[in-house]
Amino acid sequence: MPRAASTTGKLKVVIQPRDIRIFELLYDFRLLTADSIAQLAGPVEEKVARDQYRFRGGREAIIKRLKLLSRAEYINCIKKPGQKYIYTLAKKAADVLAQQQGIPIEELNKCLDLQRRSERYFEHALMVSEFHTMLALAVAQRPGLKLLNWLNASEQLDTYVSIPPEMLTETVRPWKAQDQVNLKLPISPDAVFGLEDEEGKFYFMFEADRATMSNKRFLQKMTAYYYFWKLGQHSDWSAKNRINPDGEAIKHYRVITYTTSAKRQENLVNTTLQAMPAGEELEMFWFTNQEMVDPEKPEIILKQIFSIARGDELDQMYSILE
């Protein structure tokens, strides 16, 4: 792979293959702490599906390199009170990825937009990245398990579900305006991903909840996901967006909500129970929270730390691999 030279003032940086790996990580995950980059990019004994992210060099060497790339303005380093250093892609690194990896500029611009968004948006993106990082690391440690497409939120993924009036429940009916034939609710996941093991493929809509959304708005989101599946409107959408890397439509999906605390989780579970008609209990809506995980122990994300919005078993905990 050709190397690109850069000079920033008196600082000269020769872009190496390992730097490209760092840039790819920041493109895939949007924003990462130094420790997360070191874990994702560091050497691992096992050969796993995502080994394109791995190269030689220990944690200290990687952190030193991050500082150099930041000084050379390839990546941004952000420090917020009470948080670790957070790195994001800068324009110079985006240009390298466009030129050497062929990533479309419009996709790279979504990473650069992080610098221009609100504080609330930034914190939300950090929560999405936290879950994504733990999941990627946990999967890398589990032989036979693969993380399929992780697709971050985008206008391309955004769609809506159209619900005919005869299917509206008492909870949902008041949301329809009188001039509407069908009720339309938006579908706008924070991410979509799949897992594959020897038993098959499983697909997930992902929502990061920072406890800033009202119960009504959250109920509308969960209701939209329910009818999106119930009416089969997810099939064409999933094929169009290649949710399945093979391009085939997916048959089922689960919705994972990752929230801030056990108390908030309980509230959201009870709210979600209203999204489905009475008596219809599905293993569709899964919940966990930041109190249940530890970024230093990513393998926890695959353990029995999830509850399901199902009236008879609210205290039962499950693994997303079940």
PDB file of C-alpha atoms in Angstrom:
ATOM      1  CA  MET A   1       0.000   0.000   0.000  1.00  0.00           C
ATOM      2  CA  PRO A   2       1.462   3.421  -0.913  1.00  0.00           C
ATOM      3  CA  ARG A   3       2.366   5.750   1.890  1.00  0.00           C
ATOM      4  CA  ALA A   4       1.383   9.399   1.943  1.00  0.00           C
ATOM      5  CA  ALA A   5       3.654  12.052   3.419  1.00  0.00           C
ATOM      6  CA  SER A   6       2.289  15.081   5.239  1.00  0.00           C
ATOM      7  CA  THR A   7       3.909  18.138   6.733  1.00  0.00           C
ATOM      8  CA  THR A   8       2.136  20.244   9.339  1.00  0.00           C
ATOM      9  CA  GLY A   9       4.456  23.068  10.272  1.00  0.00           C
ATOM     10  CA  LYS A  10       7.663  21.252  11.199  1.00  0.00           C
ATOM     11  CA  LEU A  11       5.803  18.005  11.886  1.00  0.00           C
ATOM     12  CA  LYS A  12       6.249  15.469   9.106  1.00  0.00           C
ATOM     13  CA  VAL A  13       4.122  12.328   9.175  1.00  0.00           C
ATOM     14  CA  VAL A  14       4.445   9.357   6.856  1.00  0.00           C
ATOM     15  CA  ILE A  15       1.098   7.575   6.748  1.00  0.00           C
ATOM     16  CA  GLN A  16       1.631   3.871   7.372  1.00  0.00           C
ATOM     17  CA  PRO A  17      -0.676   0.874   6.896  1.00  0.00           C
ATOM     18  CA  ARG A  18      -1.428   0.845  10.634  1.00  0.00           C
ATOM     19  CA  ASP A  19      -2.614   4.468  10.367  1.00  0.00           C
ATOM     20  CA  ILE A  20      -5.046   3.427   7.653  1.00  0.00           C
ATOM     21  CA  ARG A  21      -6.401   0.828  10.094  1.00  0.00           C
ATOM     22  CA  ILE A  22      -6.946   3.535  12.706  1.00  0.00           C
ATOM     23  CA  PHE A  23      -8.720   5.727  10.164  1.00  0.00           C
ATOM     24  CA  GLU A  24     -10.938   2.779   9.179  1.00  0.00           C
ATOM     25  CA  LEU A  25     -11.853   2.210  12.808  1.00  0.00           C
ATOM     26  CA  LEU A  26     -12.852   5.843  13.253  1.00  0.00           C
ATOM     27  CA  TYR A  27     -14.902   5.625  10.074  1.00  0.00           C
ATOM     28  CA  ASP A  28     -16.700   2.457  11.200  1.00  0.00           C
ATOM     29  CA  PHE A  29     -17.237   3.451  14.831  1.00  0.00           C
ATOM     30  CA  ARG A  30     -17.525   7.247  14.323  1.00  0.00           C
ATOM     31  CA  LEU A  31     -15.744   8.069  17.578  1.00  0.00           C
ATOM     32  CA  LEU A  32     -13.582   6.049  19.961  1.00  0.00           C
ATOM     33  CA  THR A  33     -11.487   6.398  23.089  1.00  0.00           C
ATOM     34  CA  ALA A  34      -7.765   5.675  22.877  1.00  0.00           C
ATOM     35  CA  ASP A  35      -8.229   2.460  24.869  1.00  0.00           C
ATOM     36  CA  SER A  36     -10.965   1.280  22.507  1.00  0.00           C
ATOM     37  CA  ILE A  37      -8.767   1.897  19.478  1.00  0.00           C
ATOM     38  CA  ALA A  38      -5.914   0.009  21.140  1.00  0.00           C
ATOM     39  CA  GLN A  39      -8.225  -2.928  21.924  1.00  0.00           C
ATOM     40  CA  LEU A  40      -9.807  -3.056  18.483  1.00  0.00           C
ATOM     41  CA  ALA A  41      -6.558  -2.591  16.605  1.00  0.00           C
ATOM     42  CA  GLY A  42      -4.206  -4.431  18.925  1.00  0.00           C
ATOM     43  CA  PRO A  43      -2.750  -7.891  18.290  1.00  0.00           C
ATOM     44  CA  VAL A  44      -4.965 -10.839  19.148  1.00  0.00           C
ATOM     45  CA  GLU A  45      -3.866 -14.485  19.172  1.00  0.00           C
ATOM     46  CA  GLU A  46      -7.023 -15.860  17.566  1.00  0.00           C
ATOM     47  CA  LYS A  47      -7.801 -15.371  13.913  1.00  0.00           C
ATOM     48  CA  VAL A  48     -11.254 -13.792  13.704  1.00  0.00           C
ATOM     49  CA  ALA A  49     -13.511 -12.361  11.056  1.00  0.00           C
ATOM     50  CA  ARG A  50     -12.541  -8.765  11.737  1.00  0.00           C
ATOM     51  CA  ASP A  51      -8.766  -9.290  11.611  1.00  0.00           C
ATOM     52  CA  GLN A  52      -8.486  -6.498   9.055  1.00  0.00           C
ATOM     53  CA  TYR A  53      -8.499  -4.198  12.094  1.00  0.00           C
ATOM     54  CA  ARG A  54      -5.504  -5.838  13.743  1.00  0.00           C
ATOM     55  CA  PHE A  55      -1.824  -5.039  13.442  1.00  0.00           C
ATOM     56  CA  ARG A  56       1.315  -5.328  15.515  1.00  0.00           C
ATOM     57  CA  GLY A  57       2.018  -2.795  18.217  1.00  0.00           C
ATOM     58  CA  GLY A  58       1.024  -2.646  21.859  1.00  0.00           C
ATOM     59  CA  ARG A  59      -1.284  -0.228  23.604  1.00  0.00           C
ATOM     60  CA  GLU A  60       1.362   2.372  24.414  1.00  0.00           C
ATOM     61  CA  ALA A  61       2.654   2.410  20.827  1.00  0.00           C
ATOM     62  CA  ILE A  62      -0.845   2.928  19.485  1.00  0.00           C
ATOM     63  CA  ILE A  63      -1.643   5.711  21.949  1.00  0.00           C
ATOM     64  CA  LYS A  64       1.614   7.448  21.063  1.00  0.00           C
ATOM     65  CA  ARG A  65       0.700   7.192  17.389  1.00  0.00           C
ATOM     66  CA  LEU A  66      -2.760   8.629  18.059  1.00  0.00           C
ATOM     67  CA  LYS A  67      -1.204  11.700  19.638  1.00  0.00           C
ATOM     68  CA  LEU A  68       1.056  12.178  16.624  1.00  0.00           C
ATOM     69  CA  LEU A  69      -1.818  11.804  14.154  1.00  0.00           C
ATOM     70  CA  SER A  70      -3.828  14.299  16.179  1.00  0.00           C
ATOM     71  CA  ARG A  71      -1.003  16.854  16.162  1.00  0.00           C
ATOM     72  CA  ALA A  72      -0.719  16.371  12.396  1.00  0.00           C
ATOM     73  CA  GLU A  73      -4.488  17.027  12.105  1.00  0.00           C
ATOM     74  CA  TYR A  74      -5.405  13.662  10.618  1.00  0.00           C
ATOM     75  CA  ILE A  75      -7.687  12.890  13.537  1.00  0.00           C
ATOM     76  CA  ASN A  76      -9.406  15.032  16.153  1.00  0.00           C
ATOM     77  CA  CYS A  77      -8.773  14.606  19.872  1.00  0.00           C
ATOM     78  CA  ILE A  78     -11.596  15.733  22.138  1.00  0.00           C
ATOM     79  CA  LYS A  79     -11.401  15.929  25.925  1.00  0.00           C
ATOM     80  CA  LYS A  80     -14.550  16.563  27.898  1.00  0.00           C
ATOM     81  CA  PRO A  81     -14.753  16.923  31.695  1.00  0.00           C
ATOM     82  CA  GLY A  82     -14.872  13.541  33.398  1.00  0.00           C
ATOM     83  CA  GLN A  83     -14.244  11.632  30.172  1.00  0.00           C
ATOM     84  CA  LYS A  84     -11.285  10.003  28.503  1.00  0.00           C
ATOM     85  CA  TYR A  85      -9.757  11.387  25.324  1.00  0.00           C
ATOM     86  CA  ILE A  86     -12.071  10.731  22.397  1.00  0.00           C
ATOM     87  CA  TYR A  87     -10.872  10.542  18.805  1.00  0.00           C
ATOM     88  CA  THR A  88     -12.806  11.233  15.614  1.00  0.00           C
ATOM     89  CA  LEU A  89     -11.942  11.334  11.946  1.00  0.00           C
ATOM     90  CA  ALA A  90     -10.614  14.644  10.559  1.00  0.00           C
ATOM     91  CA  LYS A  91     -10.706  15.786   6.949  1.00  0.00           C
ATOM     92  CA  LYS A  92      -7.106  14.804   6.189  1.00  0.00           C
ATOM     93  CA  ALA A  93      -7.731  11.200   7.244  1.00  0.00           C
ATOM     94  CA  ALA A  94     -11.021  11.184   5.351  1.00  0.00           C
ATOM     95  CA  ASP A  95      -9.155  12.249   2.213  1.00  0.00           C
ATOM     96  CA  VAL A  96      -6.702   9.366   2.690  1.00  0.00           C
ATOM     97  CA  LEU A  97      -9.561   6.858   3.017  1.00  0.00           C
ATOM     98  CA  ALA A  98     -11.259   8.256  -0.071  1.00  0.00           C
ATOM     99  CA  GLN A  99      -8.077   8.085  -2.135  1.00  0.00           C
ATOM    100  CA  GLN A 100      -6.600   4.801  -0.921  1.00  0.00           C
ATOM    101  CA  GLN A 101      -9.644   2.802   0.209  1.00  0.00           C
ATOM    102  CA  GLY A 102     -12.252   4.146  -2.205  1.00  0.00           C
ATOM    103  CA  ILE A 103     -14.771   5.075   0.500  1.00  0.00           C
ATOM    104  CA  PRO A 104     -17.343   7.549  -0.916  1.00  0.00           C
ATOM    105  CA  ILE A 105     -16.861  11.134   0.226  1.00  0.00           C
ATOM    106  CA  GLU A 106     -20.537  11.479   1.180  1.00  0.00           C
ATOM    107  CA  GLU A 107     -20.160   8.575   3.626  1.00  0.00           C
ATOM    108  CA  LEU A 108     -16.990  10.045   5.114  1.00  0.00           C
ATOM    109  CA  ASN A 109     -18.710  13.403   5.550  1.00  0.00           C
ATOM    110  CA  LYS A 110     -21.097  11.801   8.049  1.00  0.00           C
ATOM    111  CA  CYS A 111     -18.117  11.253  10.348  1.00  0.00           C
ATOM    112  CA  LEU A 112     -16.883  14.810   9.862  1.00  0.00           C
ATOM    113  CA  ASP A 113     -20.336  16.161  10.723  1.00  0.00           C
ATOM    114  CA  LEU A 114     -19.808  15.034  14.325  1.00  0.00           C
ATOM    115  CA  GLN A 115     -17.666  18.122  14.880  1.00  0.00           C
ATOM    116  CA  ARG A 116     -20.541  20.398  13.894  1.00  0.00           C
ATOM    117  CA  ARG A 117     -23.362  18.735  15.799  1.00  0.00           C
ATOM    118  CA  SER A 118     -24.805  19.567  19.202  1.00  0.00           C
ATOM    119  CA  GLU A 119     -23.489  18.317  22.531  1.00  0.00           C
ATOM    120  CA  ARG A 120     -26.552  16.090  22.885  1.00  0.00           C
ATOM    121  CA  TYR A 121     -25.901  14.488  19.492  1.00  0.00           C
ATOM    122  CA  PHE A 122     -22.249  13.923  20.364  1.00  0.00           C
ATOM    123  CA  GLU A 123     -23.107  12.175  23.647  1.00  0.00           C
ATOM    124  CA  HIS A 124     -25.651  10.035  21.844  1.00  0.00           C
ATOM    125  CA  ALA A 125     -23.085   9.039  19.202  1.00  0.00           C
ATOM    126  CA  LEU A 126     -20.648   8.143  21.984  1.00  0.00           C
ATOM    127  CA  MET A 127     -23.236   5.814  23.531  1.00  0.00           C
ATOM    128  CA  VAL A 128     -23.773   4.065  20.191  1.00  0.00           C
ATOM    129  CA  SER A 129     -20.013   3.680  19.779  1.00  0.00           C
ATOM    130  CA  GLU A 130     -19.674   2.281  23.306  1.00  0.00           C
ATOM    131  CA  PHE A 131     -22.111  -0.549  22.582  1.00  0.00           C
ATOM    132  CA  HIS A 132     -20.636  -1.186  19.125  1.00  0.00           C
ATOM    133  CA  THR A 133     -17.112  -1.411  20.556  1.00  0.00           C
ATOM    134  CA  MET A 134     -18.049  -3.859  23.301  1.00  0.00           C
ATOM    135  CA  LEU A 135     -19.961  -6.013  20.838  1.00  0.00           C
ATOM    136  CA  ALA A 136     -17.118  -6.079  18.284  1.00  0.00           C
ATOM    137  CA  LEU A 137     -14.565  -7.010  20.943  1.00  0.00           C
ATOM    138  CA  ALA A 138     -16.809  -9.666  22.490  1.00  0.00           C
ATOM    139  CA  VAL A 139     -17.504 -11.246  19.104  1.00  0.00           C
ATOM    140  CA  ALA A 140     -13.771 -11.289  18.311  1.00  0.00           C
ATOM    141  CA  GLN A 141     -13.222 -13.353  21.470  1.00  0.00           C
ATOM    142  CA  ARG A 142     -15.954 -15.887  20.632  1.00  0.00           C
ATOM    143  CA  PRO A 143     -14.927 -18.561  18.077  1.00  0.00           C
ATOM    144  CA  GLY A 144     -17.599 -19.275  15.504  1.00  0.00           C
ATOM    145  CA  LEU A 145     -19.418 -15.980  16.023  1.00  0.00           C
ATOM    146  CA  LYS A 146     -19.372 -13.192  13.435  1.00  0.00           C
ATOM    147  CA  LEU A 147     -20.534  -9.598  13.523  1.00  0.00           C
ATOM    148  CA  LEU A 148     -22.229  -8.935  10.199  1.00  0.00           C
ATOM    149  CA  ASN A 149     -22.913  -5.514   8.717  1.00  0.00           C
ATOM    150  CA  TRP A 150     -22.986  -2.758  11.341  1.00  0.00           C
ATOM    151  CA  LEU A 151     -24.788   0.075   9.596  1.00  0.00           C
ATOM    152  CA  ASN A 152     -24.843   3.400  11.433  1.00  0.00           C
ATOM    153  CA  ALA A 153     -27.835   5.729  11.289  1.00  0.00           C
ATOM    154  CA  SER A 154     -28.251   7.372   7.898  1.00  0.00           C
ATOM    155  CA  GLU A 155     -30.887   8.949   5.689  1.00  0.00           C
ATOM    156  CA  GLN A 156     -30.703   5.838   3.527  1.00  0.00           C
ATOM    157  CA  LEU A 157     -31.822   3.632   6.437  1.00  0.00           C
ATOM    158  CA  ASP A 158     -34.617   6.006   7.458  1.00  0.00           C
ATOM    159  CA  THR A 159     -38.071   5.011   6.254  1.00  0.00           C
ATOM    160  CA  TYR A 160     -41.601   4.790   7.627  1.00  0.00           C
ATOM    161  CA  VAL A 161     -44.294   2.208   8.272  1.00  0.00           C
ATOM    162  CA  SER A 162     -47.812   2.712   6.937  1.00  0.00           C
ATOM    163  CA  ILE A 163     -50.483   1.241   9.229  1.00  0.00           C
ATOM    164  CA  PRO A 164     -54.048   0.725   7.917  1.00  0.00           C
ATOM    165  CA  PRO A 165     -56.812   2.011  10.247  1.00  0.00           C
ATOM    166  CA  GLU A 166     -58.309  -1.432  10.876  1.00  0.00           C
ATOM    167  CA  MET A 167     -55.047  -2.521  12.553  1.00  0.00           C
ATOM    168  CA  LEU A 168     -54.789   0.420  14.934  1.00  0.00           C
ATOM    169  CA  THR A 169     -55.141  -0.351  18.638  1.00  0.00           C
ATOM    170  CA  GLU A 170     -56.796   1.986  21.132  1.00  0.00           C
ATOM    171  CA  THR A 171     -53.350   3.255  22.111  1.00  0.00           C
ATOM    172  CA  VAL A 172     -52.282   3.993  18.546  1.00  0.00           C
ATOM    173  CA  ARG A 173     -55.547   5.272  17.009  1.00  0.00           C
ATOM    174  CA  PRO A 174     -55.355   8.829  18.450  1.00  0.00           C
ATOM    175  CA  TRP A 175     -52.014   9.366  16.680  1.00  0.00           C
ATOM    176  CA  LYS A 176     -53.642   9.315  13.220  1.00  0.00           C
ATOM    177  CA  ALA A 177     -54.704  12.674  11.827  1.00  0.00           C
ATOM    178  CA  GLN A 178     -58.230  12.755  10.387  1.00  0.00           C
ATOM    179  CA  ASP A 179     -56.955  13.566   6.896  1.00  0.00           C
ATOM    180  CA  GLN A 180     -54.691  10.498   6.898  1.00  0.00           C
ATOM    181  CA  VAL A 181     -55.850   7.259   5.300  1.00  0.00           C
ATOM    182  CA  ASN A 182     -53.122   5.256   7.034  1.00  0.00           C
ATOM    183  CA  LEU A 183     -51.072   6.174  10.067  1.00  0.00           C
ATOM    184  CA  LYS A 184     -47.445   6.732   9.107  1.00  0.00           C
ATOM    185  CA  LEU A 185     -44.721   6.355  11.738  1.00  0.00           C
ATOM    186  CA  PRO A 186     -40.996   6.892  11.108  1.00  0.00           C
ATOM    187  CA  ILE A 187     -38.416   4.106  11.246  1.00  0.00           C
ATOM    188  CA  SER A 188     -35.029   5.603  12.115  1.00  0.00           C
ATOM    189  CA  PRO A 189     -32.688   3.168  13.915  1.00  0.00           C
ATOM    190  CA  ASP A 190     -29.428   4.344  15.468  1.00  0.00           C
ATOM    191  CA  ALA A 191     -27.819   1.298  13.869  1.00  0.00           C
ATOM    192  CA  VAL A 192     -28.649  -2.043  12.276  1.00  0.00           C
ATOM    193  CA  PHE A 193     -26.459  -5.116  12.614  1.00  0.00           C
ATOM    194  CA  GLY A 194     -26.412  -8.880  12.407  1.00  0.00           C
ATOM    195  CA  LEU A 195     -24.790 -11.758  14.247  1.00  0.00           C
ATOM    196  CA  GLU A 196     -24.034 -15.143  12.725  1.00  0.00           C
ATOM    197  CA  ASP A 197     -23.170 -18.421  14.437  1.00  0.00           C
ATOM    198  CA  GLU A 198     -23.552 -22.095  13.610  1.00  0.00           C
ATOM    199  CA  GLU A 199     -27.325 -21.823  14.101  1.00  0.00           C
ATOM    200  CA  GLY A 200     -27.813 -19.027  11.582  1.00  0.00           C
ATOM    201  CA  LYS A 201     -28.096 -15.260  11.293  1.00  0.00           C
ATOM    202  CA  PHE A 202     -29.871 -12.885  13.665  1.00  0.00           C
ATOM    203  CA  TYR A 203     -30.631  -9.246  12.899  1.00  0.00           C
ATOM    204  CA  PHE A 204     -31.100  -6.301  15.213  1.00  0.00           C
ATOM    205  CA  MET A 205     -32.367  -2.740  15.141  1.00  0.00           C
ATOM    206  CA  PHE A 206     -30.383  -0.772  17.712  1.00  0.00           C
ATOM    207  CA  GLU A 207     -31.531   2.204  19.793  1.00  0.00           C
ATOM    208  CA  ALA A 208     -29.337   4.132  22.232  1.00  0.00           C
ATOM    209  CA  ASP A 209     -31.453   5.871  24.866  1.00  0.00           C
ATOM    210  CA  ARG A 210     -29.921   8.592  27.046  1.00  0.00           C
ATOM    211  CA  ALA A 211     -33.149   9.093  29.031  1.00  0.00           C
ATOM    212  CA  THR A 212     -33.934  12.319  27.187  1.00  0.00           C
ATOM    213  CA  MET A 213     -36.909  11.002  25.186  1.00  0.00           C
ATOM    214  CA  SER A 214     -40.500  11.160  26.436  1.00  0.00           C
ATOM    215  CA  ASN A 215     -42.429   7.948  27.039  1.00  0.00           C
ATOM    216  CA  LYS A 216     -44.880   8.867  24.270  1.00  0.00           C
ATOM    217  CA  ARG A 217     -42.124   9.358  21.700  1.00  0.00           C
ATOM    218  CA  PHE A 218     -40.444   6.108  22.732  1.00  0.00           C
ATOM    219  CA  LEU A 219     -43.750   4.246  22.505  1.00  0.00           C
ATOM    220  CA  GLN A 220     -44.209   5.574  18.976  1.00  0.00           C
ATOM    221  CA  LYS A 221     -40.749   4.272  18.010  1.00  0.00           C
ATOM    222  CA  MET A 222     -41.443   0.800  19.392  1.00  0.00           C
ATOM    223  CA  THR A 223     -44.923   0.734  17.851  1.00  0.00           C
ATOM    224  CA  ALA A 224     -43.394   1.575  14.478  1.00  0.00           C
ATOM    225  CA  TYR A 225     -40.931  -1.314  14.792  1.00  0.00           C
ATOM    226  CA  TYR A 226     -43.747  -3.717  15.708  1.00  0.00           C
ATOM    227  CA  TYR A 227     -45.935  -2.847  12.716  1.00  0.00           C
ATOM    228  CA  PHE A 228     -42.929  -2.652  10.379  1.00  0.00           C
ATOM    229  CA  TRP A 229     -42.449  -6.364  11.075  1.00  0.00           C
ATOM    230  CA  LYS A 230     -46.141  -7.283  11.422  1.00  0.00           C
ATOM    231  CA  LEU A 231     -47.012  -5.839   8.012  1.00  0.00           C
ATOM    232  CA  GLY A 232     -43.905  -7.279   6.359  1.00  0.00           C
ATOM    233  CA  GLN A 233     -42.754  -3.845   5.239  1.00  0.00           C
ATOM    234  CA  HIS A 234     -39.245  -4.583   6.495  1.00  0.00           C
ATOM    235  CA  SER A 235     -38.559  -7.132   3.752  1.00  0.00           C
ATOM    236  CA  ASP A 236     -38.027  -4.813   0.776  1.00  0.00           C
ATOM    237  CA  TRP A 237     -36.273  -2.263   3.006  1.00  0.00           C
ATOM    238  CA  SER A 238     -33.793  -4.847   4.283  1.00  0.00           C
ATOM    239  CA  ALA A 239     -32.997  -6.119   0.786  1.00  0.00           C
ATOM    240  CA  LYS A 240     -32.549  -2.593  -0.581  1.00  0.00           C
ATOM    241  CA  ASN A 241     -30.127  -1.654   2.203  1.00  0.00           C
ATOM    242  CA  ARG A 242     -28.342  -5.036   2.201  1.00  0.00           C
ATOM    243  CA  ILE A 243     -28.966  -5.571   5.915  1.00  0.00           C
ATOM    244  CA  ASN A 244     -28.111  -9.160   5.069  1.00  0.00           C
ATOM    245  CA  PRO A 245     -24.684  -8.969   3.368  1.00  0.00           C
ATOM    246  CA  ASP A 246     -25.965 -11.526   0.841  1.00  0.00           C
ATOM    247  CA  GLY A 247     -28.627  -9.050  -0.275  1.00  0.00           C
ATOM    248  CA  GLU A 248     -31.563 -11.263   0.667  1.00  0.00           C
ATOM    249  CA  ALA A 249     -34.498  -9.870   2.634  1.00  0.00           C
ATOM    250  CA  ILE A 250     -34.490 -10.628   6.347  1.00  0.00           C
ATOM    251  CA  LYS A 251     -37.469 -12.434   7.863  1.00  0.00           C
ATOM    252  CA  HIS A 252     -37.244 -11.344  11.476  1.00  0.00           C
ATOM    253  CA  TYR A 253     -35.430  -8.834  13.634  1.00  0.00           C
ATOM    254  CA  ARG A 254     -35.112  -7.861  17.265  1.00  0.00           C
ATOM    255  CA  VAL A 255     -34.985  -4.337  18.636  1.00  0.00           C
ATOM    256  CA  ILE A 256     -32.248  -3.688  21.204  1.00  0.00           C
ATOM    257  CA  THR A 257     -32.510  -0.620  23.415  1.00  0.00           C
ATOM    258  CA  TYR A 258     -29.366   0.302  25.351  1.00  0.00           C
ATOM    259  CA  THR A 259     -30.211   2.808  28.065  1.00  0.00           C
ATOM    260  CA  THR A 260     -28.642   4.509  31.064  1.00  0.00           C
ATOM    261  CA  SER A 261     -29.885   2.670  34.153  1.00  0.00           C
ATOM    262  CA  ALA A 262     -31.971  -0.210  35.461  1.00  0.00           C
ATOM    263  CA  LYS A 263     -34.688   2.214  36.557  1.00  0.00           C
ATOM    264  CA  ARG A 264     -34.905   3.782  33.111  1.00  0.00           C
ATOM    265  CA  GLN A 265     -34.899   0.306  31.557  1.00  0.00           C
ATOM    266  CA  GLU A 266     -37.868  -0.789  33.668  1.00  0.00           C
ATOM    267  CA  ASN A 267     -39.752   2.310  32.582  1.00  0.00           C
ATOM    268  CA  LEU A 268     -39.040   1.658  28.895  1.00  0.00           C
ATOM    269  CA  VAL A 269     -39.986  -2.025  29.131  1.00  0.00           C
ATOM    270  CA  ASN A 270     -43.370  -1.156  30.646  1.00  0.00           C
ATOM    271  CA  THR A 271     -43.893   1.508  27.996  1.00  0.00           C
ATOM    272  CA  THR A 272     -43.041  -0.921  25.202  1.00  0.00           C
ATOM    273  CA  LEU A 273     -45.658  -3.434  26.358  1.00  0.00           C
ATOM    274  CA  GLN A 274     -48.251  -0.967  25.045  1.00  0.00           C
ATOM    275  CA  ALA A 275     -46.788  -1.146  21.525  1.00  0.00           C
ATOM    276  CA  MET A 276     -48.292  -4.574  20.854  1.00  0.00           C
ATOM    277  CA  PRO A 277     -51.959  -5.587  20.877  1.00  0.00           C
ATOM    278  CA  ALA A 278     -53.119  -7.141  24.140  1.00  0.00           C
ATOM    279  CA  GLY A 279     -52.239 -10.811  24.376  1.00  0.00           C
ATOM    280  CA  GLU A 280     -49.560 -10.712  21.680  1.00  0.00           C
ATOM    281  CA  GLU A 281     -46.223 -11.250  23.371  1.00  0.00           C
ATOM    282  CA  LEU A 282     -43.168 -11.515  21.156  1.00  0.00           C
ATOM    283  CA  GLU A 283     -39.466 -11.906  21.813  1.00  0.00           C
ATOM    284  CA  MET A 284     -38.954  -8.746  19.805  1.00  0.00           C
ATOM    285  CA  PHE A 285     -37.993  -5.940  22.177  1.00  0.00           C
ATOM    286  CA  TRP A 286     -34.762  -6.427  24.145  1.00  0.00           C
ATOM    287  CA  PHE A 287     -33.272  -4.092  26.751  1.00  0.00           C
ATOM    288  CA  THR A 288     -30.072  -3.592  28.699  1.00  0.00           C
ATOM    289  CA  ASN A 289     -28.354  -0.644  30.347  1.00  0.00           C
ATOM    290  CA  GLN A 290     -24.965   0.856  31.137  1.00  0.00           C
ATOM    291  CA  GLU A 291     -25.071  -0.408  34.722  1.00  0.00           C
ATOM    292  CA  MET A 292     -25.012  -3.988  33.414  1.00  0.00           C
ATOM    293  CA  VAL A 293     -21.860  -3.682  31.290  1.00  0.00           C
ATOM    294  CA  ASP A 294     -18.191  -2.801  31.677  1.00  0.00           C
ATOM    295  CA  PRO A 295     -16.206  -1.439  28.695  1.00  0.00           C
ATOM    296  CA  GLU A 296     -13.116  -3.044  30.255  1.00  0.00           C
ATOM    297  CA  LYS A 297     -14.857  -6.441  30.107  1.00  0.00           C
ATOM    298  CA  PRO A 298     -16.607  -6.407  26.728  1.00  0.00           C
ATOM    299  CA  GLU A 299     -17.467 -10.111  26.869  1.00  0.00           C
ATOM    300  CA  ILE A 300     -20.272  -9.225  29.306  1.00  0.00           C
ATOM    301  CA  ILE A 301     -22.328  -7.907  26.383  1.00  0.00           C
ATOM    302  CA  LEU A 302     -22.941 -11.507  25.244  1.00  0.00           C
ATOM    303  CA  LYS A 303     -24.008 -12.745  28.671  1.00  0.00           C
ATOM    304  CA  GLN A 304     -27.495 -12.853  30.186  1.00  0.00           C
ATOM    305  CA  ILE A 305     -27.896  -9.120  30.746  1.00  0.00           C
ATOM    306  CA  PHE A 306     -30.960  -8.446  28.552  1.00  0.00           C
ATOM    307  CA  SER A 307     -34.612  -8.368  29.519  1.00  0.00           C
ATOM    308  CA  ILE A 308     -37.485  -8.795  27.060  1.00  0.00           C
ATOM    309  CA  ALA A 309     -40.683  -6.738  26.990  1.00  0.00           C
ATOM    310  CA  ARG A 310     -42.946  -9.695  27.616  1.00  0.00           C
ATOM    311  CA  GLY A 311     -45.502  -9.441  30.372  1.00  0.00           C
ATOM    312  CA  ASP A 312     -44.960 -12.797  32.043  1.00  0.00           C
ATOM    313  CA  GLU A 313     -41.153 -12.755  32.314  1.00  0.00           C
ATOM    314  CA  LEU A 314     -40.007  -9.197  32.991  1.00  0.00           C
ATOM    315  CA  ASP A 315     -37.455 -10.359  35.580  1.00  0.00           C
ATOM    316  CA  GLN A 316     -35.930 -13.076  33.397  1.00  0.00           C
ATOM    317  CA  MET A 317     -32.551 -12.229  31.831  1.00  0.00           C
ATOM    318  CA  TYR A 318     -31.291 -13.452  28.469  1.00  0.00           C
ATOM    319  CA  SER A 319     -28.266 -13.390  26.184  1.00  0.00           C
ATOM    320  CA  ILE A 320     -28.780 -11.910  22.718  1.00  0.00           C
ATOM    321  CA  LEU A 321     -27.400 -15.197  21.378  1.00  0.00           C
ATOM    322  CA  GLU A 322     -30.438 -17.094  22.705  1.00  0.00           C
TER     323      GLU A 322
END
